[in-house]
Tab-separated table of C-alpha atoms in Angstrom:
chain	number	residue	atom	x	y	z
K	1	MET	CA	-11.729	-44.940	-22.832
K	2	SER	CA	-12.620	-47.991	-20.319
K	3	GLN	CA	-14.720	-47.568	-16.868
K	4	ASP	CA	-10.398	-48.050	-15.373
K	5	ARG	CA	-8.503	-45.678	-17.579
K	6	SER	CA	-11.080	-42.842	-17.487
K	7	GLN	CA	-10.994	-43.356	-13.051
K	8	LEU	CA	-7.023	-43.859	-13.264
K	9	VAL	CA	-7.210	-39.913	-15.337
K	10	GLU	CA	-9.671	-38.573	-12.572
K	11	THR	CA	-7.194	-39.828	-9.844
K	12	ILE	CA	-4.407	-38.501	-11.518
K	13	ARG	CA	-6.533	-35.062	-11.944
K	14	ASP	CA	-6.895	-34.816	-8.460
K	15	VAL	CA	-2.851	-35.139	-7.930
K	16	VAL	CA	-2.456	-32.653	-10.321
K	17	ALA	CA	-4.745	-30.492	-8.914
K	18	GLN	CA	-3.258	-30.528	-5.298
K	19	HIS	CA	0.528	-30.051	-6.837
K	20	ALA	CA	1.455	-28.889	-9.940
K	21	HIS	CA	0.311	-25.090	-9.708
K	22	LEU	CA	-1.533	-24.951	-12.700
K	23	SER	CA	-2.194	-21.475	-14.070
K	24	SER	CA	-5.307	-22.722	-15.571
K	25	ASP	CA	-8.432	-25.230	-13.431
K	26	ALA	CA	-7.215	-28.786	-13.224
K	27	ALA	CA	-10.636	-29.877	-13.644
K	28	SER	CA	-10.815	-28.157	-17.570
K	29	LEU	CA	-7.710	-29.841	-18.637
K	30	SER	CA	-8.438	-32.397	-21.464
K	31	ALA	CA	-6.247	-35.362	-20.623
K	32	SER	CA	-3.871	-34.810	-23.474
K	33	GLU	CA	-2.851	-31.302	-22.737
K	34	SER	CA	0.071	-30.315	-22.250
K	35	LEU	CA	0.830	-29.933	-18.086
K	36	TYR	CA	4.181	-28.314	-18.789
K	37	THR	CA	1.769	-25.661	-21.290
K	38	ALA	CA	-0.791	-24.982	-18.580
K	39	GLY	CA	2.721	-23.981	-15.853
K	40	MET	CA	3.811	-26.516	-14.550
K	41	THR	CA	7.613	-25.838	-13.806
K	42	SER	CA	9.880	-29.533	-13.597
K	43	HIS	CA	9.781	-28.223	-9.750
K	44	ALA	CA	6.306	-28.920	-9.357
K	45	SER	CA	6.604	-31.607	-11.675
K	46	VAL	CA	8.315	-33.542	-8.606
K	47	ASN	CA	5.852	-32.915	-6.514
K	48	VAL	CA	3.439	-34.717	-8.730
K	49	MET	CA	5.757	-37.696	-9.277
K	50	LEU	CA	5.783	-38.047	-5.784
K	51	GLY	CA	1.849	-37.560	-5.399
K	52	VAL	CA	1.163	-39.704	-8.645
K	53	GLU	CA	3.403	-42.737	-6.446
K	54	ASP	CA	1.367	-42.234	-3.028
K	55	ALA	CA	-1.654	-41.811	-4.537
K	56	PHE	CA	-1.484	-46.123	-6.275
K	57	ASP	CA	1.350	-47.382	-4.082
K	58	ILE	CA	4.030	-47.449	-6.462
K	59	GLU	CA	7.668	-46.352	-7.297
K	60	PHE	CA	8.435	-44.897	-10.519
K	61	PRO	CA	11.634	-46.406	-12.265
K	62	GLU	CA	14.547	-44.185	-13.473
K	63	GLU	CA	13.325	-44.524	-17.428
K	64	MET	CA	9.892	-43.435	-16.835
K	65	LEU	CA	11.391	-40.331	-14.897
K	66	THR	CA	11.046	-38.324	-17.988
K	67	LYS	CA	9.463	-35.075	-19.110
K	68	GLU	CA	7.647	-36.840	-21.660
K	69	THR	CA	6.296	-39.318	-18.798
K	70	PHE	CA	4.074	-36.069	-16.848
K	71	GLU	CA	3.501	-33.975	-20.591
K	72	SER	CA	-0.005	-34.689	-18.878
K	73	LEU	CA	-2.706	-36.615	-17.535
K	74	ASP	CA	-3.103	-39.784	-20.647
K	75	SER	CA	0.683	-39.485	-20.520
K	76	ILE	CA	0.939	-40.347	-16.604
K	77	ALA	CA	-1.647	-42.819	-17.079
K	78	GLN	CA	-0.399	-44.480	-19.521
K	79	ALA	CA	2.990	-45.130	-17.222
K	80	VAL	CA	1.124	-46.237	-14.333
K	81	ALA	CA	-1.421	-48.590	-15.993
K	82	THR	CA	2.252	-49.801	-17.326
K	83	LEU	CA	3.244	-50.495	-13.884
K	84	GLN	CA	0.196	-51.535	-12.978
K	85	ASP	CA	-0.117	-54.242	-15.500
K	86	GLU	CA	3.562	-55.191	-14.061
K	87	GLN	CA	2.457	-55.363	-10.780
F	1	MET	CA	20.585	12.971	-9.823
F	2	SER	CA	18.837	10.527	-10.327
F	3	LEU	CA	21.035	7.258	-10.341
F	4	ARG	CA	20.858	6.373	-14.557
F	5	THR	CA	21.625	10.034	-15.002
F	6	GLU	CA	24.563	10.173	-12.666
F	7	LEU	CA	26.027	6.850	-14.412
F	8	GLY	CA	25.303	7.769	-17.735
F	9	ALA	CA	27.943	10.430	-17.312
F	10	THR	CA	30.744	8.797	-15.893
F	11	ASP	CA	33.379	8.477	-18.463
F	12	LYS	CA	33.171	4.288	-18.578
F	13	VAL	CA	30.412	4.528	-20.306
F	14	ALA	CA	31.409	5.967	-23.325
F	15	ASP	CA	33.993	3.364	-23.714
F	16	GLN	CA	34.997	2.877	-28.171
F	17	HIS	CA	35.056	-0.409	-27.704
F	18	GLU	CA	31.566	-0.007	-26.943
F	19	ILE	CA	28.880	-1.446	-29.822
F	20	PRO	CA	26.302	2.019	-29.518
F	21	THR	CA	22.628	0.046	-29.420
F	22	GLY	CA	20.853	0.255	-32.219
F	23	THR	CA	23.626	-0.064	-34.469
F	24	THR	CA	25.866	-2.953	-36.038
F	25	VAL	CA	29.468	-2.810	-36.240
F	26	VAL	CA	30.762	-3.385	-39.834
F	27	ARG	CA	34.052	-4.870	-38.601
F	28	ASP	CA	37.275	-4.773	-40.429
F	29	LEU	CA	38.799	-8.340	-40.063
F	30	PRO	CA	42.329	-8.710	-41.056
F	31	PRO	CA	41.946	-11.949	-43.795
F	32	ASP	CA	41.855	-15.147	-41.903
F	33	THR	CA	45.612	-17.153	-41.625
F	34	HIS	CA	46.289	-20.839	-42.027
F	35	ASN	CA	46.597	-21.462	-38.389
F	36	THR	CA	45.416	-24.485	-36.688
F	37	TRP	CA	43.452	-24.368	-33.708
F	38	GLU	CA	45.720	-24.994	-31.633
F	39	GLN	CA	47.411	-22.094	-33.381
F	40	ARG	CA	44.588	-19.856	-32.587
F	41	VAL	CA	43.953	-20.975	-29.024
F	42	GLU	CA	47.797	-20.390	-28.486
F	43	ALA	CA	47.385	-17.053	-30.016
F	44	VAL	CA	44.395	-16.146	-28.082
F	45	VAL	CA	45.393	-17.104	-24.841
F	46	ALA	CA	49.372	-14.888	-25.165
F	47	VAL	CA	47.217	-11.992	-25.800
F	48	ALA	CA	44.758	-12.596	-22.824
F	49	ARG	CA	47.915	-13.638	-20.347
F	50	GLU	CA	49.596	-10.187	-21.424
F	51	HIS	CA	46.377	-7.785	-20.297
F	52	ALA	CA	44.717	-9.662	-17.941
F	53	ASP	CA	46.232	-6.991	-15.037
F	54	ASP	CA	45.564	-4.222	-16.345
F	55	VAL	CA	41.855	-5.498	-17.614
F	56	ASP	CA	41.490	-6.196	-13.716
F	57	ARG	CA	43.050	-3.282	-12.130
F	58	GLN	CA	40.956	-0.780	-14.317
F	59	GLY	CA	38.177	-2.837	-14.210
F	60	ARG	CA	37.603	-2.803	-18.387
F	61	PHE	CA	36.565	-5.038	-21.279
F	62	PRO	CA	39.003	-7.285	-21.915
F	63	HIS	CA	39.074	-5.961	-25.677
F	64	GLU	CA	42.151	-6.831	-26.209
F	65	ALA	CA	41.818	-10.542	-25.664
F	66	ILE	CA	38.131	-10.650	-27.837
F	67	GLY	CA	39.796	-8.870	-30.763
F	68	GLU	CA	42.155	-11.428	-30.455
F	69	CYS	CA	39.816	-14.231	-30.428
F	70	ARG	CA	37.953	-12.317	-33.841
F	71	ARG	CA	41.046	-11.702	-36.015
F	72	GLN	CA	41.847	-16.212	-34.908
F	73	ARG	CA	38.362	-16.429	-35.972
F	74	ILE	CA	37.275	-18.391	-32.602
F	75	PHE	CA	33.659	-16.943	-32.688
F	76	GLY	CA	31.510	-19.437	-35.158
F	77	ALA	CA	33.787	-22.376	-34.016
F	78	VAL	CA	30.508	-24.389	-33.734
F	79	VAL	CA	28.976	-23.187	-36.124
F	80	PRO	CA	29.189	-25.909	-39.335
F	81	GLN	CA	31.489	-25.806	-42.191
F	82	ALA	CA	28.487	-25.573	-44.040
F	83	ARG	CA	27.956	-21.867	-42.498
F	84	GLY	CA	30.980	-20.840	-42.099
F	85	GLY	CA	32.466	-22.224	-39.179
F	86	ARG	CA	35.059	-24.772	-38.014
F	87	ALA	CA	32.696	-27.366	-35.842
F	88	VAL	CA	34.921	-27.527	-32.959
F	89	SER	CA	33.831	-30.237	-30.297
F	90	ILE	CA	32.711	-29.463	-27.220
F	91	VAL	CA	35.758	-30.650	-25.823
F	92	GLU	CA	37.972	-28.697	-27.829
F	93	LEU	CA	35.932	-25.966	-26.902
F	94	CYS	CA	36.242	-26.536	-23.581
F	95	ALA	CA	40.084	-26.550	-23.342
F	96	LEU	CA	39.998	-23.276	-25.028
F	97	ILE	CA	38.168	-22.301	-21.684
F	98	GLU	CA	40.803	-23.969	-19.693
F	99	GLU	CA	43.996	-22.278	-21.169
F	100	LEU	CA	41.801	-18.931	-20.962
F	101	GLY	CA	40.829	-19.336	-17.469
F	102	ARG	CA	44.885	-19.820	-16.601
F	103	VAL	CA	45.363	-16.683	-17.773
F	104	CYS	CA	42.463	-14.828	-17.458
F	105	GLY	CA	38.865	-15.544	-15.447
F	106	SER	CA	37.155	-12.318	-17.403
F	107	THR	CA	38.556	-13.215	-20.750
F	108	ALA	CA	37.723	-16.831	-20.320
F	109	ALA	CA	34.185	-16.185	-18.847
F	110	ILE	CA	33.421	-13.801	-21.671
F	111	VAL	CA	34.527	-16.671	-24.059
F	112	ALA	CA	32.126	-18.996	-22.114
F	113	MET	CA	29.191	-16.967	-22.019
F	114	HIS	CA	29.637	-16.806	-25.876
F	115	PHE	CA	29.984	-20.152	-26.602
F	116	SER	CA	27.322	-21.400	-24.453
F	117	GLN	CA	25.100	-19.080	-26.114
F	118	GLU	CA	26.243	-19.658	-29.689
F	119	LEU	CA	25.557	-23.646	-29.083
F	120	CYS	CA	22.125	-22.564	-28.469
F	121	LEU	CA	21.965	-21.826	-32.492
F	122	THR	CA	23.790	-24.497	-33.307
F	123	ARG	CA	22.329	-26.735	-31.443
F	124	HIS	CA	18.305	-25.471	-31.838
F	125	VAL	CA	18.082	-24.116	-35.020
F	126	ASP	CA	17.849	-26.018	-37.863
F	127	LEU	CA	20.651	-24.368	-40.080
F	128	GLU	CA	19.408	-27.215	-43.181
F	129	GLN	CA	16.990	-23.836	-44.077
F	130	GLU	CA	17.828	-20.490	-44.821
F	131	SER	CA	15.777	-18.469	-41.848
F	132	ALA	CA	16.786	-15.569	-40.474
F	133	LEU	CA	18.155	-17.480	-37.071
F	134	THR	CA	20.268	-19.242	-40.167
F	135	ALA	CA	21.517	-16.256	-40.916
F	136	VAL	CA	22.219	-14.606	-37.390
F	137	THR	CA	24.278	-17.891	-37.147
F	138	GLU	CA	26.548	-17.361	-40.447
F	139	ARG	CA	27.152	-14.010	-39.061
F	140	VAL	CA	29.024	-14.909	-35.529
F	141	ALA	CA	31.029	-16.859	-38.370
F	142	ALA	CA	31.326	-14.397	-40.505
F	143	GLU	CA	31.562	-10.988	-38.529
F	144	GLN	CA	32.452	-12.865	-35.550
F	145	TRP	CA	29.889	-11.734	-33.181
F	146	LEU	CA	29.841	-11.513	-30.007
F	147	LEU	CA	26.478	-13.085	-28.139
F	148	ALA	CA	25.997	-12.031	-24.292
F	149	SER	CA	22.736	-13.847	-22.738
F	150	SER	CA	19.923	-12.483	-20.863
F	151	THR	CA	18.190	-14.770	-18.524
F	152	THR	CA	18.032	-12.806	-15.063
F	153	GLU	CA	15.285	-10.777	-14.273
F	154	LYS	CA	14.598	-7.712	-11.771
F	155	ASN	CA	12.512	-9.951	-9.177
F	156	ILE	CA	13.309	-13.748	-9.766
F	157	GLY	CA	16.977	-13.711	-9.686
F	158	GLY	CA	18.935	-16.191	-10.953
F	159	ASP	CA	16.455	-18.564	-12.119
F	160	THR	CA	16.651	-18.924	-15.539
F	161	ARG	CA	13.480	-21.406	-16.281
F	162	THR	CA	11.204	-18.250	-15.090
F	163	SER	CA	10.311	-15.043	-16.993
F	164	SER	CA	8.283	-12.082	-16.072
F	165	CYS	CA	8.770	-10.481	-18.909
F	166	ALA	CA	7.222	-11.675	-22.369
F	167	VAL	CA	7.014	-11.080	-26.360
F	168	VAL	CA	4.947	-9.029	-26.944
F	169	GLU	CA	3.407	-8.866	-30.923
F	170	ASN	CA	3.213	-5.657	-32.201
F	171	GLY	CA	0.741	-6.566	-35.047
F	172	ASP	CA	3.345	-6.196	-37.966
F	173	GLY	CA	5.172	-8.768	-38.165
F	174	THR	CA	7.820	-7.791	-35.213
F	175	VAL	CA	7.346	-8.811	-31.645
F	176	THR	CA	8.928	-7.124	-28.794
F	177	VAL	CA	10.562	-7.738	-25.150
F	178	CYS	CA	11.523	-5.295	-22.306
F	179	LYS	CA	12.959	-7.066	-19.221
F	180	SER	CA	14.633	-5.131	-16.121
F	181	ALA	CA	17.904	-7.199	-15.960
F	182	PRO	CA	19.730	-6.737	-13.054
F	183	VAL	CA	23.082	-8.092	-14.618
F	184	ILE	CA	24.014	-8.908	-18.120
F	185	SER	CA	27.169	-10.015	-18.215
F	186	TYR	CA	29.759	-7.432	-21.276
F	187	ALA	CA	26.067	-6.504	-22.982
F	188	ARG	CA	27.446	-3.125	-23.773
F	189	TYR	CA	30.302	-5.188	-26.355
F	190	ALA	CA	28.019	-7.426	-27.553
F	191	ASP	CA	27.060	-7.803	-31.275
F	192	ALA	CA	23.532	-9.599	-30.006
F	193	ILE	CA	22.045	-10.565	-26.843
F	194	LEU	CA	19.970	-13.867	-26.727
F	195	VAL	CA	17.048	-13.160	-24.548
F	196	THR	CA	14.190	-15.292	-22.192
F	197	ALA	CA	10.959	-14.283	-22.144
F	198	ARG	CA	7.243	-15.492	-21.525
F	199	ARG	CA	6.185	-17.061	-24.835
F	200	HIS	CA	2.997	-14.033	-24.821
F	201	PRO	CA	1.607	-11.744	-22.202
F	202	GLU	CA	-0.479	-14.838	-20.819
F	203	ALA	CA	1.847	-17.154	-20.731
F	204	PRO	CA	2.472	-18.952	-17.054
F	205	SER	CA	6.091	-17.437	-16.297
F	206	SER	CA	7.991	-21.599	-16.979
F	207	GLU	CA	6.354	-21.165	-20.509
F	208	GLN	CA	9.411	-19.752	-22.416
F	209	VAL	CA	11.202	-18.597	-25.537
F	210	LEU	CA	14.569	-17.596	-26.327
F	211	VAL	CA	14.872	-14.299	-28.620
F	212	VAL	CA	17.357	-13.240	-30.542
F	213	ALA	CA	18.051	-9.713	-30.839
F	214	PRO	CA	20.882	-8.216	-32.915
F	215	LYS	CA	23.026	-4.744	-31.773
F	216	SER	CA	20.473	-2.994	-33.780
F	217	ALA	CA	17.618	-3.765	-32.822
F	218	LEU	CA	18.232	-3.396	-29.029
F	219	LYS	CA	18.046	-0.210	-26.653
F	220	LEU	CA	20.246	-0.733	-23.089
F	221	ASP	CA	19.174	1.558	-20.427
F	222	ARG	CA	22.797	1.005	-18.119
F	223	THR	CA	21.199	0.800	-14.542
F	224	THR	CA	23.567	-0.360	-12.212
F	225	PRO	CA	27.548	-0.304	-12.358
F	226	TRP	CA	29.808	-3.475	-12.230
F	227	ASP	CA	32.431	-2.975	-9.543
F	228	ALA	CA	32.661	-5.955	-8.313
F	229	LEU	CA	35.987	-7.984	-6.286
F	230	GLY	CA	36.710	-10.207	-8.839
F	231	LEU	CA	35.853	-11.575	-12.913
F	232	ARG	CA	35.785	-7.257	-13.080
F	233	GLY	CA	36.420	-7.878	-16.428
F	234	THR	CA	32.894	-9.311	-17.277
F	235	MET	CA	31.792	-5.983	-16.975
F	236	SER	CA	28.495	-7.811	-15.955
F	237	GLU	CA	25.980	-4.632	-15.781
F	238	GLY	CA	22.434	-3.618	-15.167
F	239	PHE	CA	20.417	-2.575	-17.586
F	240	GLU	CA	16.656	-2.186	-18.618
F	241	LEU	CA	16.897	-3.668	-22.020
F	242	GLU	CA	14.413	-3.155	-25.290
F	243	ALA	CA	14.377	-5.070	-27.753
F	244	THR	CA	12.198	-4.995	-31.211
F	245	VAL	CA	12.899	-7.954	-33.494
F	246	SER	CA	10.968	-9.487	-36.220
F	247	ALA	CA	9.123	-12.914	-35.013
F	248	ASP	CA	11.506	-15.009	-37.043
F	249	HIS	CA	14.037	-14.242	-34.890
F	250	VAL	CA	12.133	-16.287	-32.126
F	251	LEU	CA	14.115	-19.547	-31.438
F	252	PRO	CA	11.473	-22.372	-33.026
F	253	VAL	CA	12.323	-24.690	-29.349
F	254	ASP	CA	10.870	-24.177	-26.057
F	255	PHE	CA	13.249	-22.600	-24.006
F	256	ALA	CA	12.450	-25.355	-21.207
F	257	THR	CA	14.130	-28.046	-23.931
F	258	ILE	CA	16.364	-25.354	-24.874
F	259	SER	CA	17.947	-25.044	-20.996
F	260	SER	CA	17.931	-28.439	-20.501
F	261	HIS	CA	19.737	-29.864	-24.077
F	262	THR	CA	22.095	-27.106	-23.966
F	263	MET	CA	22.020	-23.871	-22.469
F	264	LEU	CA	22.643	-25.494	-18.749
F	265	PRO	CA	25.407	-27.975	-19.985
F	266	ALA	CA	27.360	-25.988	-21.733
F	267	SER	CA	26.968	-23.186	-19.306
F	268	HIS	CA	28.500	-25.780	-16.870
F	269	THR	CA	31.032	-27.777	-18.626
F	270	LEU	CA	32.777	-24.231	-20.054
F	271	TRP	CA	32.199	-22.423	-16.616
F	272	ALA	CA	34.038	-25.744	-14.617
F	273	SER	CA	36.521	-25.204	-17.958
F	274	SER	CA	37.278	-22.268	-17.017
F	275	TRP	CA	37.314	-22.613	-12.980
F	276	LEU	CA	39.813	-25.620	-13.671
F	277	GLY	CA	42.371	-23.312	-15.240
F	278	LEU	CA	41.830	-20.852	-12.337
F	279	ALA	CA	42.506	-23.421	-9.612
F	280	SER	CA	45.256	-25.357	-11.638
F	281	ALA	CA	47.297	-21.978	-12.756
F	282	ALA	CA	47.519	-21.640	-8.925
F	283	GLY	CA	48.228	-25.059	-8.044
F	284	ASP	CA	51.044	-24.058	-10.636
F	285	LEU	CA	52.408	-21.553	-9.189
F	286	ALA	CA	52.283	-23.215	-5.358
F	287	ARG	CA	54.583	-26.260	-7.256
F	288	LYS	CA	56.860	-24.000	-8.340
F	289	PHE	CA	57.608	-21.634	-5.393
F	290	VAL	CA	57.716	-24.963	-3.030
F	291	GLN	CA	59.647	-26.608	-5.762
F	292	LYS	CA	62.095	-23.656	-5.412
F	293	LYS	CA	62.598	-23.968	-2.050
F	294	ALA	CA	63.383	-27.632	-2.762
F	295	ARG	CA	66.407	-26.823	-4.566
F	296	ALA	CA	67.839	-24.702	-1.980
F	297	THR	CA	67.174	-28.104	0.673
F	298	PRO	CA	67.874	-31.007	-1.263
F	299	GLY	CA	67.381	-33.999	1.054
F	300	GLU	CA	65.185	-31.886	2.667
F	301	LEU	CA	61.208	-31.363	2.341
F	302	PRO	CA	60.902	-27.223	2.832
F	303	PRO	CA	57.746	-26.813	4.754
F	304	GLY	CA	55.278	-26.296	1.905
F	305	ALA	CA	55.452	-30.086	0.469
F	306	LEU	CA	52.611	-31.674	2.630
F	307	ARG	CA	50.846	-28.971	1.814
F	308	LEU	CA	51.065	-28.776	-1.752
F	309	ALA	CA	50.506	-32.811	-1.459
F	310	GLU	CA	47.307	-32.236	-0.169
F	311	LEU	CA	46.796	-29.509	-2.905
F	312	GLU	CA	47.031	-32.099	-5.370
F	313	ILE	CA	44.143	-34.026	-3.954
F	314	GLU	CA	41.854	-31.694	-4.307
F	315	LEU	CA	43.503	-30.328	-8.105
F	316	GLN	CA	42.796	-34.035	-9.370
F	317	ARG	CA	39.295	-34.205	-7.889
F	318	MET	CA	38.644	-31.425	-9.639
F	319	THR	CA	40.742	-31.948	-12.817
F	320	ASP	CA	38.875	-35.585	-13.359
F	321	VAL	CA	35.454	-34.068	-12.173
F	322	VAL	CA	35.236	-31.394	-15.201
F	323	ARG	CA	37.273	-33.893	-17.593
F	324	VAL	CA	34.565	-36.433	-16.728
F	325	ASN	CA	31.218	-34.521	-17.321
F	326	VAL	CA	32.454	-32.716	-20.372
F	327	ARG	CA	32.658	-35.644	-21.761
F	328	ARG	CA	29.883	-36.745	-20.676
F	329	PHE	CA	27.966	-34.094	-21.956
F	330	ALA	CA	30.364	-34.426	-25.549
F	331	ASP	CA	29.637	-37.895	-26.036
F	332	GLN	CA	25.881	-37.372	-24.964
F	333	ALA	CA	25.202	-34.195	-26.888
F	334	ASP	CA	22.803	-35.801	-29.298
F	335	ASP	CA	21.372	-38.019	-27.305
F	336	VAL	CA	17.981	-36.408	-25.884
F	337	SER	CA	16.932	-39.497	-23.724
F	338	VAL	CA	19.978	-38.422	-21.733
F	339	LEU	CA	19.946	-35.017	-21.973
F	340	GLY	CA	16.450	-35.050	-20.630
F	341	SER	CA	17.605	-37.340	-18.171
F	342	MET	CA	17.042	-37.034	-14.392
F	343	PRO	CA	20.681	-38.628	-13.757
F	344	PHE	CA	22.064	-36.029	-16.397
F	345	ALA	CA	20.538	-32.974	-14.827
F	346	ILE	CA	22.152	-33.893	-11.224
F	347	ALA	CA	24.983	-34.222	-13.342
F	348	MET	CA	25.574	-30.965	-14.389
F	349	ASN	CA	24.394	-29.136	-11.653
F	350	THR	CA	26.945	-31.350	-9.134
F	351	LEU	CA	29.460	-30.411	-11.418
F	352	LYS	CA	28.827	-26.635	-10.962
F	353	VAL	CA	28.447	-26.865	-6.954
F	354	SER	CA	31.990	-29.387	-6.883
F	355	THR	CA	34.257	-27.175	-8.976
F	356	SER	CA	32.623	-23.436	-8.197
F	357	GLU	CA	33.962	-24.523	-3.619
F	358	LEU	CA	36.304	-26.754	-5.386
F	359	VAL	CA	38.000	-23.662	-6.852
F	360	ARG	CA	37.783	-21.337	-4.031
F	361	GLN	CA	39.339	-24.188	-2.076
F	362	ILE	CA	42.674	-24.675	-3.898
F	363	VAL	CA	43.130	-21.072	-4.982
F	364	GLY	CA	42.833	-19.860	-1.257
F	365	ASP	CA	44.455	-23.102	-0.377
F	366	ALA	CA	47.378	-22.582	-3.204
F	367	MET	CA	47.990	-19.266	-1.045
F	368	VAL	CA	48.644	-20.421	1.713
F	369	ILE	CA	51.384	-22.469	0.440
F	370	VAL	CA	53.357	-19.664	-1.747
F	371	GLY	CA	52.778	-17.093	1.612
F	372	ILE	CA	52.772	-13.669	1.757
F	373	ALA	CA	54.193	-12.767	-1.822
F	374	SER	CA	51.348	-14.793	-2.808
F	375	TYR	CA	48.925	-12.080	-0.637
F	376	SER	CA	50.552	-9.112	-2.345
F	377	ASN	CA	48.390	-7.309	-5.324
F	378	THR	CA	51.495	-7.474	-8.005
F	379	GLY	CA	54.514	-9.710	-7.852
F	380	PRO	CA	55.319	-13.313	-9.536
F	381	TRP	CA	54.041	-15.183	-6.599
F	382	SER	CA	50.560	-12.571	-6.711
F	383	LEU	CA	47.879	-15.015	-6.380
F	384	ALA	CA	45.432	-11.990	-5.572
F	385	ARG	CA	43.285	-11.914	-8.609
F	386	PRO	CA	43.098	-15.382	-8.882
F	387	LEU	CA	41.806	-15.553	-5.483
F	388	ARG	CA	38.802	-12.686	-6.018
F	389	ASP	CA	38.195	-14.102	-9.392
F	390	ALA	CA	37.795	-17.692	-7.396
F	391	MET	CA	34.967	-15.774	-5.238
F	392	GLY	CA	32.809	-15.586	-8.002
F	393	PRO	CA	31.641	-19.107	-9.271
F	394	SER	CA	29.567	-19.957	-5.587
F	395	LEU	CA	27.681	-16.781	-5.774
F	396	GLN	CA	26.812	-15.870	-9.746
F	397	VAL	CA	23.749	-18.147	-9.423
F	398	ASN	CA	24.303	-19.299	-5.876
F	399	ASN	CA	24.696	-22.984	-5.175
F	400	ASP	CA	22.418	-23.276	-3.077
F	401	ARG	CA	19.462	-22.837	-5.533
F	402	ILE	CA	21.427	-25.606	-7.113
F	403	LEU	CA	21.746	-27.767	-4.792
F	404	LYS	CA	18.070	-26.661	-4.179
F	405	ASN	CA	17.282	-28.202	-7.023
F	406	THR	CA	19.561	-30.930	-6.666
F	407	ALA	CA	17.700	-32.007	-3.561
F	408	THR	CA	14.379	-31.806	-4.863
F	409	LEU	CA	15.631	-34.108	-7.601
F	410	GLN	CA	17.155	-36.769	-5.196
F	411	MET	CA	13.266	-36.720	-3.974
F	412	VAL	CA	12.466	-39.358	-6.776
F	413	SER	CA	15.964	-40.369	-7.932
F	414	ARG	CA	16.807	-44.227	-8.075
F	415	GLY	CA	20.267	-42.882	-7.921
F	416	ARG	CA	21.548	-43.901	-11.215
F	417	ARG	CA	24.733	-41.974	-12.642
């Protein structure tokens, strides 16, 4: 994982810790672990989306607003990286 | 005397049409006819119409109409033909519910709820493979099983995506679920109940599975009766439910997927179809009433005519929103990227809220047009039963809860529809 990418994941981890209301500690999550299995409800996932948009000053397009995008720290990082590349 | 003992003592519990818990009813069905689907629907609607008033008056299960569903092999209609069903489309299914809604709101509601569960089986069990759940699905068609649903839970209410109860492994290949259910519609009359629960005792409240509990595996202890304003035949009583089934009765897909891909869109389109039937029948009565007046004074519009024209606007609006969304679900039913998308979730939410409010408004407005004759509990112009039935839809899964969910989605929606 590149330096940039791991920095990305850590920023997302902070957002997840604040908004996902997981039943486990966000600090111990692996990057590929399912956030839904860790207890993130669909309601909480909306707050994670908003938090990530704010943290990176981006706006997810409609086609990225799926359950899959917010499945794990990695999948969110992938989406953010894609959007940053486009900018 | 405890409430439960008191309830147990009422004669409503000893109902000859009830399926006793812990048993499987061996149903003696007459040989199937060669009726077309349309003829089958017609037969069921005729029986539902005949008994609707008595079902409502007595607040009892519509056993005649459900019995006719079994005779006409309505249950299992969406099961593939290779498994004994007739692979009826979602559009045809919604048309059946709409016709039932015109004559008996309770029967329409029960058949709608049955099919929202049947679709969960046919869409989330791999019916190409032999399995315990494939066998259950075959029995729905072969033995005309009526399926009920238990999602609502004490202290959680109508939030179907949250469970407190959990699937507990017994170590012998079986699992047990115990749920305090404030309401399970027609539970005492169902052949099986599909129960939501957390995947295991340590799982978070949102990590749910769907467990199929045939009556033979169920214990139901009735805690609250059903004596409601409307939809009185749905027998939506409260229960302490305990089910012990072999572990292969847990659906293999997580409930989050089953809910968004099937249970929510199926419930909302089927329910909305039943309310459209209810509203359309009330609209027909109002139209007939005004036309009767018009015949007495040709050349002069009778007093209710403008109100009738206004009512038509609402009826057209409701018909369109139901038809479009039934078609939306039917057309996209196999496209998981659409079913899991936000615009689809919002569309199903708004379908529920708009149609449940429209049915209340339309039946009430029809009553104003017909006047005092519709206010009577009996007689050819009575709208009393439809009016009472029409009050329920906004409350069963409260519209505010659905609006709140939609509001959350609006915070990130880009407005695509």
